[in-house]
Coordinates of C-alpha atoms and ligand atoms in Angstrom, one line a residue:
M200 CA 12.0 -31.5 4.9
L201 CA 14.8 -29.5 3.3
Q202 CA 18.2 -30.1 4.8
T203 CA 19.3 -26.5 5.1
L204 CA 17.2 -23.4 5.1
E205 CA 20.0 -21.0 4.1
V206 CA 18.0 -18.6 1.9
D207 CA 18.9 -14.9 1.3
F208 CA 15.4 -13.6 0.9
W209 CA 16.6 -10.1 0.1
D210 CA 19.0 -11.0 -2.7
N211 CA 18.0 -9.4 -6.0
G212 CA 20.7 -11.2 -7.9
S213 CA 20.7 -10.3 -11.5
R214 CA 17.1 -11.4 -12.0
H215 CA 14.7 -9.4 -14.2
L216 CA 12.2 -7.8 -11.8
P217 CA 9.2 -6.9 -13.9
L218 CA 8.1 -3.3 -14.3
I219 CA 4.6 -4.4 -13.5
H220 CA 5.3 -4.4 -9.8
N221 CA 5.2 -0.5 -9.7
V222 CA 2.0 0.3 -11.7
H223 CA -0.1 1.2 -8.7
P224 CA 0.8 2.7 -5.3
Y225 CA 0.3 0.2 -2.4
F226 CA 1.3 0.5 1.3
G227 CA 3.1 -2.4 2.9
K228 CA 4.2 -3.9 -0.4
F229 CA 6.8 -6.6 -0.4
S230 CA 10.2 -6.3 -2.1
S231 CA 9.6 -8.7 -5.0
A232 CA 12.9 -10.3 -4.1
I233 CA 11.3 -11.9 -1.1
P234 CA 8.6 -14.0 -2.8
N235 CA 11.0 -14.6 -5.7
N236 CA 13.6 -16.2 -3.4
A237 CA 11.0 -18.0 -1.3
I238 CA 9.3 -19.5 -4.4
T239 CA 12.6 -20.5 -6.0
F240 CA 13.9 -22.2 -2.9
F241 CA 10.7 -23.8 -1.4
S242 CA 8.8 -25.0 -4.5
K243 CA 9.2 -26.3 -8.0
E244 CA 7.6 -25.5 -11.4
G245 CA 4.0 -26.5 -11.6
D246 CA 3.5 -26.3 -7.9
T247 CA 0.7 -24.1 -6.4
V248 CA 1.6 -21.1 -4.3
L249 CA -0.8 -19.2 -2.1
D250 CA -0.6 -15.6 -0.8
P251 CA -3.5 -15.3 1.6
F252 CA -2.9 -11.5 2.1
C253 CA -1.9 -10.8 -1.5
G254 CA -2.2 -7.0 -1.3
C255 CA -1.2 -5.7 -4.8
G256 CA -0.1 -9.1 -6.0
T257 CA 3.7 -9.2 -5.6
T258 CA 3.8 -12.9 -4.9
L259 CA 1.4 -13.7 -7.7
V260 CA 3.5 -11.9 -10.3
E261 CA 6.6 -13.7 -9.1
A262 CA 4.9 -17.0 -9.0
R263 CA 3.8 -16.6 -12.6
V264 CA 7.2 -15.6 -13.8
L265 CA 8.6 -18.7 -12.1
G266 CA 6.0 -21.0 -13.6
R267 CA 4.0 -21.8 -10.4
H268 CA 0.2 -21.7 -10.3
A269 CA -1.0 -19.2 -7.7
F270 CA -3.9 -18.2 -5.6
G271 CA -4.2 -14.7 -4.0
V272 CA -6.7 -13.8 -1.3
D273 CA -7.4 -10.3 0.0
I274 CA -10.3 -8.7 1.9
N275 CA -9.9 -5.5 -0.1
P276 CA -11.5 -5.6 -3.5
L277 CA -9.1 -2.9 -4.9
S278 CA -6.2 -5.1 -3.9
C279 CA -7.8 -8.0 -5.7
L280 CA -8.3 -5.9 -8.8
I281 CA -4.7 -4.7 -8.8
S282 CA -3.4 -8.2 -8.2
K283 CA -5.5 -9.7 -10.9
V284 CA -4.5 -7.1 -13.5
K285 CA -0.8 -7.3 -12.6
S286 CA -0.7 -11.1 -12.9
T287 CA -2.9 -11.5 -16.0
P288 CA -1.1 -11.0 -19.4
I289 CA -3.3 -9.3 -22.1
S290 CA -2.6 -9.8 -25.8
V291 CA -1.1 -7.0 -27.8
D292 CA -4.2 -7.0 -30.1
E293 CA -6.5 -6.6 -27.1
L294 CA -4.4 -3.8 -25.7
A295 CA -4.6 -1.9 -29.0
N296 CA -8.3 -1.4 -28.3
V297 CA -7.4 1.0 -25.6
N298 CA -6.4 3.6 -28.2
K299 CA -9.9 4.0 -29.4
M300 CA -11.2 4.4 -25.9
L301 CA -8.6 7.1 -25.1
Y302 CA -9.5 8.9 -28.3
N303 CA -13.2 8.9 -27.3
V304 CA -12.4 10.1 -23.8
H305 CA -10.3 12.9 -25.2
E306 CA -13.1 14.0 -27.5
D307 CA -15.7 14.0 -24.8
I308 CA -13.4 16.0 -22.4
N309 CA -12.7 18.5 -25.1
L310 CA -16.4 18.9 -25.8
F311 CA -17.0 19.3 -22.1
Y312 CA -14.5 22.2 -21.8
S313 CA -15.6 23.8 -25.0
Q314 CA -19.2 24.1 -23.6
D315 CA -20.3 22.4 -26.7
T316 CA -22.9 19.8 -26.9
L317 CA -22.1 16.6 -25.1
S318 CA -25.3 14.7 -25.7
K319 CA -27.8 14.7 -22.8
R320 CA -27.5 10.9 -22.7
K321 CA -23.7 11.1 -22.3
I322 CA -24.0 13.7 -19.5
Q323 CA -26.6 11.6 -17.7
T324 CA -24.4 8.5 -18.0
Y325 CA -21.2 10.0 -16.6
E326 CA -22.9 12.1 -13.9
M327 CA -24.5 8.9 -12.6
L328 CA -21.0 7.4 -12.3
I329 CA -19.6 10.1 -10.1
P330 CA -19.8 8.6 -6.6
K331 CA -21.7 10.5 -3.9
F332 CA -20.0 10.9 -0.6
K333 CA -19.7 13.3 2.3
N334 CA -17.5 16.4 1.6
R335 CA -17.0 15.3 -2.0
E336 CA -16.5 18.9 -3.3
H337 CA -14.0 19.5 -0.5
W338 CA -11.8 16.7 -1.8
F339 CA -12.4 17.0 -5.6
E340 CA -12.8 20.1 -7.8
S341 CA -15.8 20.1 -9.9
N342 CA -14.0 19.9 -13.2
V343 CA -12.0 16.9 -11.9
L344 CA -15.3 15.2 -10.8
N345 CA -16.6 15.6 -14.4
E346 CA -13.4 14.4 -16.1
L347 CA -13.2 11.4 -13.8
G348 CA -16.9 10.7 -14.5
I349 CA -16.2 10.8 -18.3
I350 CA -13.2 8.5 -18.1
K351 CA -15.0 6.1 -15.9
A352 CA -18.0 6.0 -18.3
H353 CA -15.7 5.0 -21.2
I354 CA -13.9 2.4 -19.2
Y355 CA -17.2 0.8 -18.0
A356 CA -18.3 0.7 -21.7
L357 CA -15.4 -1.6 -22.7
D358 CA -16.6 -5.1 -23.5
N359 CA -13.5 -7.1 -22.7
K360 CA -13.3 -7.6 -18.9
D361 CA -9.5 -8.0 -18.7
L362 CA -9.1 -4.7 -20.6
R363 CA -11.7 -3.0 -18.5
D364 CA -9.9 -4.1 -15.3
F365 CA -6.6 -3.0 -16.8
C366 CA -8.0 0.5 -17.4
L367 CA -9.6 0.6 -14.0
V368 CA -6.2 0.1 -12.4
A369 CA -4.7 3.0 -14.5
F370 CA -7.8 5.1 -13.4
S371 CA -7.4 4.2 -9.7
S372 CA -3.8 5.1 -9.6
I373 CA -4.5 8.8 -10.6
I374 CA -7.2 9.4 -8.0
T375 CA -5.1 10.8 -5.2
K376 CA -3.0 12.9 -7.6
V377 CA -6.1 14.7 -9.0
S378 CA -7.8 15.1 -5.6
N379 CA -7.1 17.8 -3.1
Q380 CA -5.7 15.2 -0.7
S381 CA -2.1 16.1 0.3
Q382 CA -0.6 12.6 0.2
E383 CA -1.5 9.0 -0.1
S384 CA -1.8 8.4 3.6
R385 CA -2.7 12.0 4.8
Y386 CA -6.1 13.4 4.8
S387 CA -5.4 17.1 4.7
K388 CA -6.5 19.4 2.0
V389 CA -4.0 21.2 -0.2
K390 CA -4.3 23.5 -3.1
K391 CA -2.8 21.7 -6.2
N392 CA -2.4 23.2 -9.6
I393 CA -5.0 21.0 -11.3
T394 CA -5.3 22.3 -14.8
P395 CA -8.1 21.3 -17.3
S396 CA -7.6 17.9 -18.7
L397 CA -5.0 16.9 -16.1
A398 CA -7.0 13.8 -15.1
F399 CA -7.1 12.8 -18.8
H400 CA -3.4 13.3 -19.3
L401 CA -2.4 11.5 -16.2
F402 CA -4.7 8.6 -17.1
S403 CA -3.3 8.3 -20.6
E404 CA 0.3 8.5 -19.3
N405 CA -0.5 5.7 -16.9
I406 CA -2.1 3.6 -19.6
E407 CA 1.1 3.9 -21.6
K408 CA 3.3 3.0 -18.6
M409 CA 1.1 0.0 -17.8
R410 CA 1.0 -1.1 -21.4
Q411 CA 4.8 -1.3 -21.5
A412 CA 4.8 -3.1 -18.1
I413 CA 2.3 -5.7 -19.2
K414 CA 4.1 -6.3 -22.5
D415 CA 7.3 -6.8 -20.5
F416 CA 5.5 -9.1 -18.1
D417 CA 3.8 -11.0 -20.9
F418 CA 7.2 -11.8 -22.4
I419 CA 8.4 -13.6 -19.2
A420 CA 5.1 -14.9 -17.7
K421 CA 4.6 -18.6 -17.9
D422 CA 1.5 -20.4 -18.9
V423 CA 0.1 -21.2 -15.5
N424 CA -3.1 -20.4 -13.7
T425 CA -3.4 -17.4 -11.3
L426 CA -6.6 -16.8 -9.4
V427 CA -7.5 -14.0 -7.0
F428 CA -10.3 -14.3 -4.4
N429 CA -11.8 -11.3 -2.6
E430 CA -12.6 -12.9 0.7
D431 CA -11.7 -13.1 4.4
T432 CA -8.6 -15.1 5.2
K433 CA -10.0 -15.9 8.6
E434 CA -12.2 -18.3 6.6
L435 CA -10.3 -18.8 3.4
R436 CA -13.4 -20.4 1.8
S437 CA -12.2 -20.8 -1.8
I438 CA -9.1 -22.9 -0.9
Q439 CA -9.5 -26.6 -0.5
N440 CA -7.8 -28.7 2.2
D441 CA -4.2 -29.9 1.6
T442 CA -3.9 -28.4 -1.9
I443 CA -1.1 -25.7 -1.4
D444 CA 2.6 -26.4 -2.0
L445 CA 3.8 -23.2 -0.5
I446 CA 2.4 -20.1 1.3
V447 CA 4.3 -16.9 1.0
T448 CA 2.8 -13.9 2.7
S449 CA 3.1 -10.7 4.7
P450 CA 0.1 -10.3 7.0
P451 CA -1.3 -6.9 7.9
Y452 CA 1.0 -5.4 10.6
F453 CA -0.6 -4.8 14.0
N454 CA -1.9 -1.2 14.5
S455 CA -0.1 -0.1 11.4
W456 CA -1.7 0.7 8.1
D457 CA -5.4 1.4 7.4
Y458 CA -5.7 0.0 3.9
N459 CA -9.4 0.7 3.5
L460 CA -8.9 4.3 4.7
Y461 CA -5.9 5.1 2.5
H462 CA -7.7 3.8 -0.5
R463 CA -11.1 5.3 0.4
F464 CA -11.4 7.6 -2.6
R465 CA -10.3 4.9 -5.0
L466 CA -12.8 2.4 -3.5
L467 CA -15.5 5.0 -3.8
W468 CA -14.7 5.8 -7.4
L469 CA -14.6 2.1 -8.3
D470 CA -17.9 1.5 -6.6
M471 CA -16.2 -0.9 -4.1
Y472 CA -16.5 0.9 -0.8
T473 CA -18.3 -0.8 2.0
D474 CA -18.4 -0.3 5.8
Q475 CA -18.0 -4.0 6.1
L476 CA -14.5 -3.9 4.8
R477 CA -13.3 -1.7 7.6
K478 CA -14.7 -4.2 10.2
M479 CA -13.1 -7.2 8.6
E480 CA -9.6 -5.8 8.0
I481 CA -7.0 -7.2 10.4
G482 CA -4.4 -5.0 12.2
A483 CA -5.8 -1.6 11.1
H484 CA -4.5 1.4 13.1
L485 CA -7.9 3.0 13.7
T486 CA -9.4 -0.2 14.9
H487 CA -6.5 -1.0 17.3
A488 CA -5.1 2.3 18.5
Y489 CA -8.1 3.1 20.7
A490 CA -9.6 -0.3 21.5
E491 CA -9.2 -1.9 24.9
N492 CA -8.7 -5.5 23.8
S493 CA -6.8 -4.9 20.6
I494 CA -4.0 -7.3 21.3
E495 CA -6.5 -10.1 22.1
R496 CA -8.4 -9.3 19.0
Y497 CA -5.4 -9.3 16.8
T498 CA -4.2 -12.6 18.4
K499 CA -7.6 -14.2 17.8
E500 CA -7.9 -13.1 14.2
M501 CA -4.3 -14.1 13.3
G502 CA -4.9 -17.4 15.0
E503 CA -7.9 -18.0 12.8
C504 CA -5.9 -17.2 9.7
L505 CA -3.0 -19.4 10.7
S506 CA -5.3 -22.3 11.3
Q507 CA -6.6 -21.8 7.7
F508 CA -3.0 -21.8 6.5
S509 CA -2.4 -25.2 8.2
R510 CA -5.7 -26.6 6.8
V511 CA -4.8 -25.8 3.1
L512 CA -1.1 -26.5 3.2
K513 CA 0.0 -30.0 2.0
R514 CA 2.1 -32.1 4.4
D515 CA 5.9 -31.5 4.4
K516 CA 5.4 -28.1 2.8
Y517 CA 6.4 -24.6 3.9
C518 CA 4.7 -21.4 5.0
I519 CA 6.8 -18.2 4.8
V520 CA 5.5 -15.2 6.8
V521 CA 7.2 -11.8 6.8
N522 CA 6.1 -9.8 9.8
S523 CA 7.1 -6.9 11.9
N524 CA 6.4 -6.2 15.6
G525 CA 4.1 -3.3 16.4
I526 CA 3.5 -0.7 19.0
L527 CA 0.5 0.2 21.2
N528 CA 0.5 3.1 23.6
G529 CA 4.2 3.4 23.3
E530 CA 4.9 -0.2 24.1
I531 CA 6.3 -2.8 21.7
V532 CA 3.9 -5.6 20.9
D533 CA 5.9 -8.6 19.9
T534 CA 3.6 -9.8 17.1
N535 CA 6.3 -12.2 15.8
E536 CA 5.8 -14.2 19.1
I537 CA 2.0 -14.0 18.7
I538 CA 2.2 -15.4 15.2
I539 CA 4.7 -18.2 16.2
N540 CA 2.4 -19.2 19.1
E541 CA -0.8 -19.2 17.0
A542 CA 1.0 -21.1 14.2
Q543 CA 2.1 -23.7 16.6
N544 CA -1.4 -24.0 18.1
S545 CA -2.6 -24.7 14.5
G546 CA -0.1 -27.5 13.9
L547 CA 2.6 -25.5 12.0
V548 CA 6.2 -26.0 13.2
L549 CA 8.6 -23.1 13.4
E550 CA 11.7 -24.1 11.4
K551 CA 13.6 -20.9 11.5
R552 CA 13.3 -17.1 12.1
I553 CA 15.5 -14.7 10.2
P554 CA 15.6 -11.1 11.3
Q555 CA 15.4 -8.4 8.7
K556 CA 18.7 -7.2 7.3
M557 CA 19.1 -3.7 6.2
L558 CA 16.2 -3.7 3.7
G559 CA 12.8 -5.0 4.3
P560 CA 9.7 -5.3 2.2
H561 CA 8.2 -2.2 3.6
F562 CA 11.0 0.2 3.8
G563 CA 13.0 -0.1 0.5
R564 CA 16.7 0.3 0.7
M565 CA 17.0 2.2 4.0
K566 CA 20.3 1.8 5.8
T567 CA 18.6 1.8 9.2
L568 CA 15.2 0.7 10.2
P569 CA 12.6 3.3 10.9
E570 CA 11.2 3.9 14.3
V571 CA 7.8 2.6 15.3
R572 CA 5.5 5.6 15.2
G573 CA 7.7 8.1 17.0
S574 CA 8.4 5.7 19.9
G575 CA 12.1 5.8 19.7
K576 CA 12.0 2.0 19.3
Q577 CA 12.9 0.2 16.1
K578 CA 10.7 -2.0 14.0
I579 CA 12.0 -5.6 13.9
E580 CA 11.0 -7.3 10.8
E581 CA 11.5 -11.1 10.5
V582 CA 11.0 -13.9 8.0
L583 CA 9.3 -16.8 9.9
I584 CA 9.6 -20.2 8.2
F585 CA 7.0 -22.8 9.2
S586 CA 6.4 -26.3 8.0
K587 CA 3.5 -28.7 8.2
H588 CA 4.4 -32.2 9.2
Ligands
SAM745 C1 1.1 -6.2 4.3 S1 -0.2 -6.2 3.1 C2 0.3 -7.4 1.9 C3 1.1 -6.7 0.9 C4 1.6 -7.7 -0.2 N1 2.6 -8.6 0.3 C5 2.1 -7.0 -1.4 O1 3.3 -7.1 -1.8 O2 1.3 -6.2 -2.0 C6 -1.5 -7.0 4.0 C7 -2.8 -7.2 3.3 O3 -3.7 -7.9 4.1 C8 -5.0 -7.5 3.7 N2 -6.0 -8.0 4.8 C9 -6.2 -7.4 6.0 N3 -7.2 -8.1 6.6 C10 -7.5 -9.1 5.9 C11 -8.4 -10.2 6.0 N4 -9.2 -10.3 7.1 N5 -8.5 -11.1 5.0 C12 -7.8 -11.0 3.9 N6 -6.9 -10.0 3.7 C13 -6.8 -9.1 4.7 C14 -4.9 -6.0 3.5 O4 -6.0 -5.6 2.7 C15 -3.6 -5.9 2.8 O5 -3.7 -5.9 1.5

C-alpha cells in the first residue's frame, strides 16, 4: 500500500488538458483533473485502468494520454460511442475523407432546397433513416428532419468505422440545437430561428472542431489499448477477475440525472433507443423520485457494482470513487455512506475520504456548491479511496 494518500485531485497544474474533452455535451462529466491526478498517483505506465461508469470517456482520454491501457463500461450506447471516439486517434489521411462526405451532403441539401431532382433512390434512403417516434413533428421541423436524414445517410455510407463513429458524434452533438427542445435537460418546446441548412452548417462546424481536437489528442496520445463495452456494470461481464490495476469512476448519482431521457432524441436518431436502457440505468431521477423502495434499490444495485469492482481489481490496488449525496422527498440520502458500506461488504477497504473542495467534477469552477434540488441543503461531493487487500 502507498505510504501517504496526499493527492490533490482538483489540481490542474500546468498540464495540457486535451480539447477532445469538450466535443459533446454530457451531464455529470468529471473535471479531467480528477482522473488525471488519480491515474498519475495510483498507477504506472503500462498499467490497466477501468472506468466502470465511463460516461463520455474522461477517464479513458486521460489514461491514454498518461500511457495506461484502459477499459470503459457504460450502459448507455451513446456514452460508449462518445467515449470510443474521444479515446481513439484517427490518422490525418483518414480524417481527410470527411471533406468528400461534407461536400456530398452539401450538394444533396442544396438539391433538396432547390426542389430539384434528388434521385428517388436517395430520397427513399434518407427518409428511411429518419426515426419514427411519438410527437416527432412537435420536436423537429420538417426541413430539419430532412436535413438530418440526408446527413445521417451520408455518414452511414462511410466505409471506415472509426470515421463513421467520429461523424456520428459530431451529428449527435447538434441534435438538441436543431430541435425545438428548449435546453439539453428541459423538455419544453420553444420557437428557434432554424434557418435552411442550419443543421448542415452546425454539423460541418462540429466536424471542424472535432478534427482539431482529435489532431491535438493524437499528438499526445500514447500507443496503448483502449476498449469500451456497452454493458451493465452490475455484471461487468467483459472484465476478467483480478486484471485491473486501478479503478477511477464517478457512479450515477442517486435520484439525480436521467441520462437516457436527456439523450432521448440523440439515441433515437442514432438508432440506439431501447426501453431496456431506462430500466437498467442506476440512480435515474424518474425511477427513484416516485418509487417506494428507491433507497433499497439504489443500495442493492450499487452493492452489485461494488462487488464487481472488488472481483476485477488486483490485490493491493486502488479504487477511486467520486460521489455526491442525494435527496429524496426533501431529505438528504447519504449515498457516500451507502457506497462505503457496500464496498466494505464486498471486500474493499476504505483508506480515505476527501470532501470536495470548491470545484467538483459536476459543477465546474463554482465558488459555492449548489443546493440539492431546491432543498436548501448543499450537495457534498467526496472522493472515496478504497483498496483491495
Ligand atoms: C456520473 S456519469 C459518469 C461521467 C463520467 N465520469 C464522465 O466524465 O463522463 C455516470 C454514468 O453511469 C452510467 N450508468 C448508469 N447505470 C449504469 C449501469 N447499470 N451500468 C453501467 N453504466 C451505468 C450512466 O449512463 C452515466 O454515463
